[in-house]
PDB file of C-alpha atoms in Angstrom:
ATOM      1  CA  SER A   1     130.587 141.811 248.677  1.00 69.00           C
ATOM      2  CA  TRP A   2     129.416 140.002 245.545  1.00 70.00           C
ATOM      3  CA  SER A   3     126.438 138.748 247.545  1.00 75.00           C
ATOM      4  CA  PHE A   4     125.212 142.272 248.359  1.00 81.00           C
ATOM      5  CA  ALA A   5     122.355 143.902 246.475  1.00 86.00           C
ATOM      6  CA  LYS A   6     124.509 146.870 245.446  1.00 93.00           C
ATOM      7  CA  LYS A   7     126.995 145.312 243.056  1.00 93.00           C
ATOM      8  CA  GLY A   8     130.544 146.298 242.267  1.00 95.00           C
ATOM      9  CA  PHE A   9     131.918 146.149 238.734  1.00 94.00           C
ATOM     10  CA  ASN A  10     135.235 145.370 237.079  1.00 93.00           C
ATOM     11  CA  LEU A  11     136.171 147.220 233.897  1.00 93.00           C
ATOM     12  CA  LYS A  12     138.698 145.952 231.362  1.00 90.00           C
ATOM     13  CA  PHE A  13     139.165 147.872 228.141  1.00 90.00           C
ATOM     14  CA  PRO A  14     139.980 146.015 224.905  1.00 89.00           C
ATOM     15  CA  LYS A  15     143.369 146.640 223.320  1.00 83.00           C
ATOM     16  CA  ILE A  16     142.017 148.659 220.409  1.00 81.00           C
ATOM     17  CA  ASP A  17     143.263 152.201 220.985  1.00 77.00           C
ATOM     18  CA  ASN A  18     146.068 153.339 223.283  1.00 74.00           C
ATOM     19  CA  ASP A  19     146.804 149.658 224.000  1.00 81.00           C
ATOM     20  CA  GLY A  20     143.538 149.688 225.930  1.00 85.00           C
ATOM     21  CA  LYS A  21     144.808 152.162 228.543  1.00 89.00           C
ATOM     22  CA  TYR A  22     142.720 155.210 229.402  1.00 90.00           C
ATOM     23  CA  ASN A  23     143.232 158.056 231.834  1.00 92.00           C
ATOM     24  CA  LEU A  24     139.985 158.135 233.797  1.00 94.00           C
ATOM     25  CA  CYS A  25     139.300 161.068 236.141  1.00 95.00           C
ATOM     26  CA  ASP A  26     142.893 162.233 235.701  1.00 94.00           C
ATOM     27  CA  MET A  27     144.275 159.239 237.630  1.00 92.00           C
ATOM     28  CA  GLY A  28     146.735 158.037 234.982  1.00 89.00           C
ATOM     29  CA  LYS A  29     146.358 155.503 232.215  1.00 88.00           C
ATOM     30  CA  SER A  30     145.276 151.971 232.991  1.00 89.00           C
ATOM     31  CA  ARG A  31     143.465 149.180 231.196  1.00 88.00           C
ATOM     32  CA  LYS A  32     141.841 147.622 234.274  1.00 91.00           C
ATOM     33  CA  TRP A  33     139.575 149.557 236.632  1.00 95.00           C
ATOM     34  CA  ALA A  34     137.039 148.745 239.313  1.00 96.00           C
ATOM     35  CA  LEU A  35     133.863 150.432 240.469  1.00 97.00           C
ATOM     36  CA  VAL A  36     133.728 149.681 244.196  1.00 97.00           C
ATOM     37  CA  ALA A  37     130.250 149.792 245.730  1.00 97.00           C
ATOM     38  CA  ASN A  38     131.276 150.295 249.390  1.00 96.00           C
ATOM     39  CA  HIS A  39     127.894 148.827 250.304  1.00 94.00           C
ATOM     40  CA  TYR A  40     129.024 147.363 253.629  1.00 92.00           C
ATOM     41  CA  ASP A  41     130.771 150.598 254.603  1.00 94.00           C
ATOM     42  CA  ARG A  42     128.151 153.106 255.729  1.00 93.00           C
ATOM     43  CA  SER A  43     130.669 155.958 255.531  1.00 95.00           C
ATOM     44  CA  LEU A  44     131.452 155.147 251.865  1.00 96.00           C
ATOM     45  CA  LEU A  45     134.977 156.361 252.686  1.00 97.00           C
ATOM     46  CA  ARG A  46     137.013 153.517 254.152  1.00 97.00           C
ATOM     47  CA  ASN A  47     138.699 152.472 250.904  1.00 97.00           C
ATOM     48  CA  THR A  48     139.502 156.098 250.107  1.00 98.00           C
ATOM     49  CA  VAL A  49     141.014 156.643 253.556  1.00 98.00           C
ATOM     50  CA  ALA A  50     143.059 153.448 253.216  1.00 98.00           C
ATOM     51  CA  ASN A  51     144.505 154.748 249.947  1.00 97.00           C
ATOM     52  CA  GLU A  52     145.496 157.984 251.669  1.00 98.00           C
ATOM     53  CA  VAL A  53     147.221 155.948 254.381  1.00 98.00           C
ATOM     54  CA  GLY A  54     148.995 153.993 251.636  1.00 97.00           C
ATOM     55  CA  ASP A  55     150.290 157.257 250.166  1.00 96.00           C
ATOM     56  CA  ILE A  56     151.664 158.250 253.578  1.00 97.00           C
ATOM     57  CA  PHE A  57     153.510 154.934 253.925  1.00 98.00           C
ATOM     58  CA  ASP A  58     155.516 155.750 250.845  1.00 96.00           C
ATOM     59  CA  ASN A  59     157.851 152.756 250.906  1.00 97.00           C
ATOM     60  CA  LEU A  60     154.898 151.011 249.260  1.00 95.00           C
ATOM     61  CA  THR A  61     155.677 151.269 245.555  1.00 88.00           C
ATOM     62  CA  PHE A  62     152.059 151.473 244.469  1.00 90.00           C
ATOM     63  CA  THR A  63     148.889 152.769 246.080  1.00 93.00           C
ATOM     64  CA  PRO A  64     145.857 152.990 243.774  1.00 92.00           C
ATOM     65  CA  ASN A  65     144.261 156.337 243.096  1.00 91.00           C
ATOM     66  CA  ASP A  66     140.506 156.574 243.408  1.00 96.00           C
ATOM     67  CA  ALA A  67     137.771 159.046 242.526  1.00 97.00           C
ATOM     68  CA  ALA A  68     134.274 159.403 243.958  1.00 98.00           C
ATOM     69  CA  VAL A  69     131.677 158.934 241.210  1.00 98.00           C
ATOM     70  CA  ASP A  70     127.915 158.647 240.793  1.00 98.00           C
ATOM     71  CA  LEU A  71     127.231 155.573 238.689  1.00 97.00           C
ATOM     72  CA  TYR A  72     124.509 155.199 236.082  1.00 97.00           C
ATOM     73  CA  VAL A  73     124.262 151.960 234.080  1.00 93.00           C
ATOM     74  CA  ASN A  74     122.328 152.213 230.817  1.00 94.00           C
ATOM     75  CA  GLY A  75     120.272 155.028 232.303  1.00 95.00           C
ATOM     76  CA  PRO A  76     119.242 154.026 235.844  1.00 95.00           C
ATOM     77  CA  TYR A  77     121.140 155.406 238.820  1.00 97.00           C
ATOM     78  CA  ARG A  78     123.184 152.768 240.690  1.00 96.00           C
ATOM     79  CA  GLY A  79     124.582 154.782 243.579  1.00 97.00           C
ATOM     80  CA  SER A  80     127.717 156.371 244.990  1.00 98.00           C
ATOM     81  CA  TYR A  81     130.870 154.433 244.073  1.00 98.00           C
ATOM     82  CA  ILE A  82     134.588 154.903 243.862  1.00 98.00           C
ATOM     83  CA  LEU A  83     136.401 154.392 240.577  1.00 98.00           C
ATOM     84  CA  ILE A  84     139.779 152.848 241.299  1.00 96.00           C
ATOM     85  CA  GLU A  85     142.637 151.366 239.348  1.00 93.00           C
ATOM     86  CA  ARG A  86     142.766 147.609 239.853  1.00 92.00           C
ATOM     87  CA  VAL A  87     145.913 145.910 241.095  1.00 90.00           C
ATOM     88  CA  ASN A  88     147.703 144.937 237.884  1.00 87.00           C
ATOM     89  CA  PHE A  89     150.850 145.360 235.809  1.00 84.00           C
ATOM     90  CA  GLU A  90     149.033 147.183 232.996  1.00 76.00           C
ATOM     91  CA  GLY A  91     148.322 150.407 234.823  1.00 73.00           C
ATOM     92  CA  ALA A  92     149.737 153.673 236.015  1.00 63.00           C
ATOM     93  CA  GLY A  93     150.897 152.320 239.375  1.00 73.00           C
ATOM     94  CA  LEU A  94     153.063 149.253 238.837  1.00 76.00           C
ATOM     95  CA  ASP A  95     155.172 149.762 235.749  1.00 74.00           C
ATOM     96  CA  TYR A  96     156.678 146.304 235.387  1.00 81.00           C
ATOM     97  CA  PRO A  97     156.938 144.327 232.144  1.00 81.00           C
ATOM     98  CA  GLU A  98     154.462 141.473 232.017  1.00 82.00           C
ATOM     99  CA  LEU A  99     155.428 137.874 231.474  1.00 87.00           C
ATOM    100  CA  LYS A 100     153.841 136.451 228.329  1.00 84.00           C
ATOM    101  CA  ALA A 101     153.718 132.803 227.369  1.00 82.00           C
ATOM    102  CA  GLU A 102     154.533 133.544 223.730  1.00 80.00           C
ATOM    103  CA  ASP A 103     157.638 135.576 224.608  1.00 72.00           C
ATOM    104  CA  ASN A 104     159.457 132.512 225.983  1.00 63.00           C
ATOM    105  CA  PRO A 105     161.708 134.764 228.076  1.00 59.00           C
ATOM    106  CA  ALA A 106     165.075 133.502 229.280  1.00 57.00           C
ATOM    107  CA  ASP A 107     164.616 135.395 232.554  1.00 75.00           C
ATOM    108  CA  ILE A 108     161.575 134.206 234.476  1.00 89.00           C
ATOM    109  CA  SER A 109     162.523 135.896 237.756  1.00 87.00           C
ATOM    110  CA  GLY A 110     159.520 138.276 237.536  1.00 80.00           C
ATOM    111  CA  SER A 111     157.052 139.935 237.235  1.00 89.00           C
ATOM    112  CA  TYR A 112     154.614 138.098 239.504  1.00 95.00           C
ATOM    113  CA  LEU A 113     151.587 139.447 241.325  1.00 95.00           C
ATOM    114  CA  PHE A 114     150.324 137.445 244.322  1.00 97.00           C
ATOM    115  CA  GLU A 115     147.290 137.563 246.597  1.00 98.00           C
ATOM    116  CA  TRP A 116     146.914 135.659 249.859  1.00 98.00           C
ATOM    117  CA  ASP A 117     143.388 134.301 249.474  1.00 97.00           C
ATOM    118  CA  PHE A 118     141.777 131.392 251.300  1.00 97.00           C
ATOM    119  CA  ARG A 119     139.139 131.184 248.546  1.00 95.00           C
ATOM    120  CA  LYS A 120     141.741 130.242 245.905  1.00 96.00           C
ATOM    121  CA  GLY A 121     140.097 132.733 243.573  1.00 93.00           C
ATOM    122  CA  ALA A 122     142.967 133.159 241.083  1.00 95.00           C
ATOM    123  CA  ASP A 123     143.429 131.114 237.917  1.00 94.00           C
ATOM    124  CA  ASN A 124     146.494 129.491 239.494  1.00 96.00           C
ATOM    125  CA  ASN A 125     146.992 128.952 243.231  1.00 97.00           C
ATOM    126  CA  PHE A 126     149.909 127.720 245.321  1.00 96.00           C
ATOM    127  CA  THR A 127     150.746 127.267 248.964  1.00 96.00           C
ATOM    128  CA  ALA A 128     153.458 129.367 250.565  1.00 96.00           C
ATOM    129  CA  GLY A 129     155.194 126.582 252.455  1.00 95.00           C
ATOM    130  CA  SER A 130     152.527 125.388 254.892  1.00 93.00           C
ATOM    131  CA  ARG A 131     151.230 128.900 255.564  1.00 96.00           C
ATOM    132  CA  GLY A 132     148.194 128.940 253.289  1.00 97.00           C
ATOM    133  CA  TRP A 133     146.975 129.642 249.785  1.00 98.00           C
ATOM    134  CA  VAL A 134     148.383 132.367 247.565  1.00 98.00           C
ATOM    135  CA  GLY A 135     146.860 133.121 244.179  1.00 98.00           C
ATOM    136  CA  LEU A 136     148.989 134.050 241.188  1.00 97.00           C
ATOM    137  CA  LYS A 137     147.086 137.051 239.815  1.00 94.00           C
ATOM    138  CA  GLU A 138     149.596 137.812 237.056  1.00 93.00           C
ATOM    139  CA  PRO A 139     150.679 136.340 234.712  1.00 92.00           C
ATOM    140  CA  GLU A 140     147.014 135.694 234.002  1.00 89.00           C
ATOM    141  CA  ASP A 141     145.798 132.388 232.655  1.00 89.00           C
ATOM    142  CA  GLU A 142     146.294 133.252 228.981  1.00 87.00           C
ATOM    143  CA  ASP A 143     149.934 134.157 229.694  1.00 88.00           C
ATOM    144  CA  TYR A 144     150.646 131.382 232.192  1.00 91.00           C
ATOM    145  CA  THR A 145     153.151 128.570 231.689  1.00 90.00           C
ATOM    146  CA  SER A 146     154.205 125.778 234.034  1.00 92.00           C
ATOM    147  CA  ALA A 147     157.695 127.319 234.140  1.00 91.00           C
ATOM    148  CA  PHE A 148     156.220 130.567 235.459  1.00 93.00           C
ATOM    149  CA  GLY A 149     154.120 128.671 237.979  1.00 94.00           C
ATOM    150  CA  ASN A 150     157.032 126.595 239.248  1.00 95.00           C
ATOM    151  CA  TYR A 151     159.236 129.657 239.664  1.00 94.00           C
ATOM    152  CA  ALA A 152     156.515 131.609 241.483  1.00 95.00           C
ATOM    153  CA  ASN A 153     155.704 128.713 243.810  1.00 97.00           C
ATOM    154  CA  ASN A 154     159.392 128.132 244.584  1.00 96.00           C
ATOM    155  CA  ALA A 155     159.858 131.827 245.364  1.00 96.00           C
ATOM    156  CA  LEU A 156     157.076 131.654 247.953  1.00 97.00           C
ATOM    157  CA  ASP A 157     158.400 128.398 249.408  1.00 97.00           C
ATOM    158  CA  ARG A 158     161.949 129.758 249.702  1.00 97.00           C
ATOM    159  CA  ALA A 159     160.746 132.848 251.531  1.00 97.00           C
ATOM    160  CA  ASP A 160     158.542 130.822 253.864  1.00 97.00           C
ATOM    161  CA  ARG A 161     161.318 128.311 254.622  1.00 97.00           C
ATOM    162  CA  ASP A 162     163.931 130.897 255.510  1.00 96.00           C
ATOM    163  CA  LEU A 163     161.436 132.961 257.476  1.00 96.00           C
ATOM    164  CA  PHE A 164     160.349 130.090 259.715  1.00 96.00           C
ATOM    165  CA  ASP A 165     163.129 127.495 259.748  1.00 93.00           C
ATOM    166  CA  GLY A 166     165.982 129.675 260.936  1.00 86.00           C
ATOM    167  CA  SER A 167     166.674 131.479 264.182  1.00 92.00           C
ATOM    168  CA  ILE A 168     164.988 134.818 264.822  1.00 92.00           C
ATOM    169  CA  ASN A 169     168.459 136.353 264.436  1.00 93.00           C
ATOM    170  CA  ASP A 170     169.067 134.870 260.976  1.00 93.00           C
ATOM    171  CA  ASP A 171     168.981 137.171 257.954  1.00 93.00           C
ATOM    172  CA  ASP A 172     168.310 134.562 255.256  1.00 95.00           C
ATOM    173  CA  TRP A 173     164.696 135.696 254.795  1.00 97.00           C
ATOM    174  CA  LYS A 174     165.901 139.170 253.755  1.00 97.00           C
ATOM    175  CA  GLN A 175     167.231 137.826 250.463  1.00 96.00           C
ATOM    176  CA  TRP A 176     163.646 136.964 249.469  1.00 97.00           C
ATOM    177  CA  ILE A 177     161.437 139.546 251.226  1.00 98.00           C
ATOM    178  CA  ASP A 178     161.869 143.318 250.957  1.00 98.00           C
ATOM    179  CA  ILE A 179     161.915 144.564 254.551  1.00 98.00           C
ATOM    180  CA  ASP A 180     160.979 148.199 253.774  1.00 98.00           C
ATOM    181  CA  THR A 181     157.696 147.326 252.046  1.00 98.00           C
ATOM    182  CA  ALA A 182     156.984 144.616 254.630  1.00 98.00           C
ATOM    183  CA  VAL A 183     157.354 147.156 257.454  1.00 98.00           C
ATOM    184  CA  ASP A 184     155.192 149.816 255.793  1.00 98.00           C
ATOM    185  CA  TYR A 185     152.514 147.321 254.809  1.00 98.00           C
ATOM    186  CA  TYR A 186     152.432 145.791 258.274  1.00 98.00           C
ATOM    187  CA  LEU A 187     152.139 149.158 260.017  1.00 98.00           C
ATOM    188  CA  ALA A 188     149.425 150.388 257.647  1.00 98.00           C
ATOM    189  CA  MET A 189     147.434 147.181 258.084  1.00 96.00           C
ATOM    190  CA  GLU A 190     147.803 147.243 261.867  1.00 95.00           C
ATOM    191  CA  TYR A 191     146.680 150.870 261.859  1.00 96.00           C
ATOM    192  CA  LEU A 192     143.608 150.159 259.704  1.00 96.00           C
ATOM    193  CA  LYS A 193     142.800 146.628 260.959  1.00 95.00           C
ATOM    194  CA  PRO A 194     141.013 144.999 258.000  1.00 95.00           C
ATOM    195  CA  VAL A 195     139.389 141.701 258.952  1.00 94.00           C
ATOM    196  CA  ASP A 196     141.056 139.991 255.970  1.00 94.00           C
ATOM    197  CA  GLY A 197     144.509 141.372 256.740  1.00 94.00           C
ATOM    198  CA  ASN A 198     145.928 138.414 258.685  1.00 91.00           C
ATOM    199  CA  MET A 199     146.916 136.682 255.424  1.00 94.00           C
ATOM    200  CA  TRP A 200     143.263 135.693 254.972  1.00 96.00           C
ATOM    201  CA  ALA A 201     142.374 137.491 251.725  1.00 96.00           C
ATOM    202  CA  SER A 202     143.134 140.644 249.683  1.00 96.00           C
ATOM    203  CA  VAL A 203     146.738 140.714 250.941  1.00 97.00           C
ATOM    204  CA  TYR A 204     148.819 141.533 247.871  1.00 97.00           C
ATOM    205  CA  MET A 205     152.494 141.040 247.094  1.00 97.00           C
ATOM    206  CA  TYR A 206     154.489 141.301 243.899  1.00 95.00           C
ATOM    207  CA  LYS A 207     157.914 140.366 242.682  1.00 94.00           C
ATOM    208  CA  PRO A 208     159.594 142.552 240.063  1.00 92.00           C
ATOM    209  CA  PHE A 209     162.166 141.115 237.649  1.00 89.00           C
ATOM    210  CA  GLY A 210     165.220 139.990 239.574  1.00 89.00           C
ATOM    211  CA  GLY A 211     163.885 141.561 242.772  1.00 93.00           C
ATOM    212  CA  LYS A 212     162.586 140.493 246.151  1.00 96.00           C
ATOM    213  CA  ILE A 213     158.982 139.900 247.139  1.00 97.00           C
ATOM    214  CA  GLU A 214     157.423 143.264 247.986  1.00 97.00           C
ATOM    215  CA  PHE A 215     154.203 143.859 249.903  1.00 97.00           C
ATOM    216  CA  GLY A 216     151.299 145.916 248.631  1.00 95.00           C
ATOM    217  CA  PRO A 217     149.279 147.592 247.536  1.00 95.00           C
ATOM    218  CA  LEU A 218     146.613 148.102 250.179  1.00 96.00           C
ATOM    219  CA  TRP A 219     143.253 146.826 248.922  1.00 96.00           C
ATOM    220  CA  ASP A 220     139.693 146.169 250.135  1.00 95.00           C
ATOM    221  CA  PHE A 221     138.914 147.995 253.370  1.00 96.00           C
ATOM    222  CA  ASP A 222     135.122 147.820 253.656  1.00 94.00           C
ATOM    223  CA  LEU A 223     135.582 145.478 256.629  1.00 93.00           C
ATOM    224  CA  ALA A 224     138.159 147.610 258.432  1.00 94.00           C
ATOM    225  CA  MET A 225     138.564 150.482 260.866  1.00 94.00           C
ATOM    226  CA  GLY A 226     136.002 149.067 263.282  1.00 91.00           C
ATOM    227  CA  SER A 227     133.235 148.261 260.782  1.00 90.00           C
ATOM    228  CA  ALA A 228     133.068 144.500 261.461  1.00 87.00           C
ATOM    229  CA  ASP A 229     133.255 142.608 264.739  1.00 87.00           C
ATOM    230  CA  ARG A 230     134.312 139.368 263.082  1.00 83.00           C
ATOM    231  CA  ALA A 231     137.863 138.800 264.284  1.00 81.00           C
ATOM    232  CA  GLY A 232     139.968 139.431 267.352  1.00 78.00           C
ATOM    233  CA  ASN A 233     140.686 143.047 268.259  1.00 74.00           C
ATOM    234  CA  VAL A 234     139.647 144.656 264.962  1.00 84.00           C
ATOM    235  CA  VAL A 235     137.058 146.974 266.477  1.00 84.00           C
ATOM    236  CA  SER A 236     139.432 148.554 268.979  1.00 84.00           C
ATOM    237  CA  PRO A 237     142.078 151.082 267.915  1.00 85.00           C
ATOM    238  CA  GLN A 238     144.093 150.265 271.044  1.00 84.00           C
ATOM    239  CA  SER A 239     144.987 146.626 270.411  1.00 85.00           C
ATOM    240  CA  TRP A 240     147.085 144.455 268.094  1.00 91.00           C
ATOM    241  CA  TYR A 241     145.698 142.321 265.284  1.00 92.00           C
ATOM    242  CA  LEU A 242     148.559 141.206 263.026  1.00 92.00           C
ATOM    243  CA  ARG A 243     151.458 141.226 265.468  1.00 93.00           C
ATOM    244  CA  ASN A 244     150.705 138.196 267.629  1.00 91.00           C
ATOM    245  CA  PRO A 245     149.186 134.792 266.818  1.00 90.00           C
ATOM    246  CA  ILE A 246     145.543 134.904 267.914  1.00 87.00           C
ATOM    247  CA  ASN A 247     142.813 132.309 267.679  1.00 87.00           C
ATOM    248  CA  ILE A 248     140.492 133.699 264.992  1.00 87.00           C
ATOM    249  CA  SER A 249     138.646 132.256 262.012  1.00 85.00           C
ATOM    250  CA  ALA A 250     139.996 134.900 259.612  1.00 90.00           C
ATOM    251  CA  ARG A 251     143.399 133.294 259.104  1.00 91.00           C
ATOM    252  CA  GLN A 252     144.658 130.377 257.062  1.00 96.00           C
ATOM    253  CA  THR A 253     147.168 128.947 259.549  1.00 95.00           C
ATOM    254  CA  PRO A 254     147.906 129.396 263.254  1.00 94.00           C
ATOM    255  CA  GLU A 255     151.020 131.474 262.529  1.00 95.00           C
ATOM    256  CA  THR A 256     151.285 133.911 259.619  1.00 96.00           C
ATOM    257  CA  TRP A 257     154.226 135.650 257.982  1.00 97.00           C
ATOM    258  CA  PHE A 258     153.491 138.789 259.987  1.00 97.00           C
ATOM    259  CA  ASN A 259     153.341 136.816 263.220  1.00 96.00           C
ATOM    260  CA  ARG A 260     156.796 135.436 262.458  1.00 97.00           C
ATOM    261  CA  LEU A 261     158.246 138.757 261.311  1.00 97.00           C
ATOM    262  CA  ASN A 262     157.202 140.278 264.607  1.00 97.00           C
ATOM    263  CA  GLU A 263     159.290 137.698 266.442  1.00 97.00           C
ATOM    264  CA  ILE A 264     162.405 138.878 264.579  1.00 97.00           C
ATOM    265  CA  PRO A 265     164.322 141.700 266.319  1.00 97.00           C
ATOM    266  CA  ASP A 266     165.459 143.330 263.054  1.00 97.00           C
ATOM    267  CA  PHE A 267     161.888 143.615 261.830  1.00 98.00           C
ATOM    268  CA  ARG A 268     160.572 144.891 265.155  1.00 97.00           C
ATOM    269  CA  ASN A 269     163.336 147.507 265.335  1.00 98.00           C
ATOM    270  CA  ALA A 270     162.668 148.599 261.751  1.00 98.00           C
ATOM    271  CA  ALA A 271     158.921 148.810 262.435  1.00 98.00           C
ATOM    272  CA  ARG A 272     159.473 150.876 265.585  1.00 98.00           C
ATOM    273  CA  ALA A 273     161.832 153.280 263.815  1.00 98.00           C
ATOM    274  CA  ARG A 274     159.504 153.664 260.844  1.00 98.00           C
ATOM    275  CA  TRP A 275     156.476 154.326 263.065  1.00 98.00           C
ATOM    276  CA  ASN A 276     158.352 157.015 264.983  1.00 98.00           C
ATOM    277  CA  GLN A 277     159.347 158.582 261.669  1.00 97.00           C
ATOM    278  CA  ILE A 278     155.902 158.632 260.086  1.00 96.00           C
ATOM    279  CA  GLU A 279     153.380 158.793 262.928  1.00 96.00           C
ATOM    280  CA  GLY A 280     153.032 162.586 262.751  1.00 96.00           C
ATOM    281  CA  GLU A 281     152.016 162.443 259.085  1.00 96.00           C
ATOM    282  CA  LEU A 282     148.888 160.524 260.050  1.00 96.00           C
ATOM    283  CA  ASP A 283     147.632 163.484 262.097  1.00 95.00           C
ATOM    284  CA  GLY A 284     146.255 165.081 258.937  1.00 94.00           C
ATOM    285  CA  LEU A 285     143.801 162.245 258.348  1.00 96.00           C
ATOM    286  CA  GLU A 286     141.066 163.905 260.400  1.00 96.00           C
ATOM    287  CA  SER A 287     140.927 166.935 258.108  1.00 97.00           C
ATOM    288  CA  TYR A 288     141.308 164.690 255.049  1.00 97.00           C
ATOM    289  CA  ILE A 289     138.294 162.626 256.103  1.00 97.00           C
ATOM    290  CA  ALA A 290     136.277 165.784 256.768  1.00 98.00           C
ATOM    291  CA  SER A 291     137.042 167.101 253.272  1.00 98.00           C
ATOM    292  CA  LYS A 292     136.073 163.802 251.628  1.00 98.00           C
ATOM    293  CA  ARG A 293     132.882 163.584 253.683  1.00 97.00           C
ATOM    294  CA  SER A 294     131.924 167.046 252.451  1.00 98.00           C
ATOM    295  CA  LEU A 295     132.811 166.118 248.874  1.00 98.00           C
ATOM    296  CA  ILE A 296     130.458 163.114 248.766  1.00 98.00           C
ATOM    297  CA  ALA A 297     127.694 164.479 251.023  1.00 98.00           C
ATOM    298  CA  ASP A 298     125.127 164.972 248.243  1.00 98.00           C
ATOM    299  CA  SER A 299     126.141 161.743 246.548  1.00 97.00           C
ATOM    300  CA  ALA A 300     125.831 159.803 249.817  1.00 97.00           C
ATOM    301  CA  ALA A 301     122.369 161.251 250.451  1.00 96.00           C
ATOM    302  CA  GLU A 302     121.173 160.075 247.027  1.00 97.00           C
ATOM    303  CA  ASN A 303     122.869 156.710 247.525  1.00 97.00           C
ATOM    304  CA  TYR A 304     120.948 156.040 250.726  1.00 95.00           C
ATOM    305  CA  LYS A 305     117.656 156.928 249.118  1.00 95.00           C
ATOM    306  CA  LYS A 306     118.268 153.947 246.827  1.00 95.00           C
ATOM    307  CA  TRP A 307     120.175 151.664 249.196  1.00 93.00           C
ATOM    308  CA  SER A 308     118.670 151.859 252.650  1.00 84.00           C
ATOM    309  CA  HIS A 309     120.809 150.975 255.637  1.00 78.00           C
ATOM    310  CA  GLY A 310     117.933 150.561 258.055  1.00 76.00           C
ATOM    311  CA  SER A 311     119.303 147.256 259.315  1.00 80.00           C
ATOM    312  CA  LYS A 312     122.578 145.376 259.432  1.00 85.00           C
ATOM    313  CA  ILE A 313     123.816 143.727 256.242  1.00 83.00           C
ATOM    314  CA  SER A 314     125.418 140.995 258.345  1.00 85.00           C
ATOM    315  CA  LYS A 315     125.437 140.064 262.012  1.00 83.00           C
ATOM    316  CA  TYR A 316     129.081 141.135 262.174  1.00 83.00           C
ATOM    317  CA  GLN A 317     128.464 144.689 260.985  1.00 84.00           C
ATOM    318  CA  VAL A 318     129.223 147.390 263.519  1.00 86.00           C
ATOM    319  CA  ILE A 319     126.917 150.374 263.148  1.00 80.00           C
ATOM    320  CA  ASN A 320     127.682 153.531 265.060  1.00 73.00           C
ATOM    321  CA  SER A 321     125.108 156.289 264.825  1.00 53.00           C
TER     322      SER A 321
END
């Protein structure tokens, strides 16, 4: 999205007042925010809908709040955006103490924030076994130490080893990976089908102090819900995307963590039970989408006066009337 004409923005407030945390649009206090352009998404609503889905799958500890805004930068109008809390440990969502290099803590068993990302876009990047690149998003570079990096990398390697090396009936992986968040994240991602979701990019995990690796939050859904015909089965609501290994470019390795989890009976049974429990709550999405469409109607009209969508942004873009 950084290559698009309509740019997104990251906001980070200095630690002058309130420790740099501000409650914007009544979404809770955070220091780090993003203005998401939604330029690829003609509806301007996919990220907002994904956040609503994240709220429904409430085993996910954190789902960012967002607010529709009209953005002006130093006077000129920039378009219709969403203001959203960024994924970080300094906000209203994840309330975990941050690791700091100067603290020299005795306990380095958390807090770590990870992102599966083939681009290796973080300050520090590791491989999870042989399954691909994971960026360490926090601790950030100024707070990073080799001890933190070694612990974080070992945590990923342990989880990957026990997930893949044992029998599908072994439980060793459960001591490293939280099954409840893994199930909710998997189901939400399968439901929404983001192109990046097969451990390609923007797949977040975190590890609280002394805890297991948890999945979430949901993030970056411009290329989701049928908007991009770039990977197998993402434009059809009737098919699987994350469950089975498929030959697509949008993956780092032939078999991902979610491919392997779906071979494990305990995970499949938990996913089936959770879907049966929560499926009915998704029925309200149609009215939710209608209300959000009405809310941004005037904003969207002004946005498309400035940013015309007369042609495809990329050859993969799916445009329905």
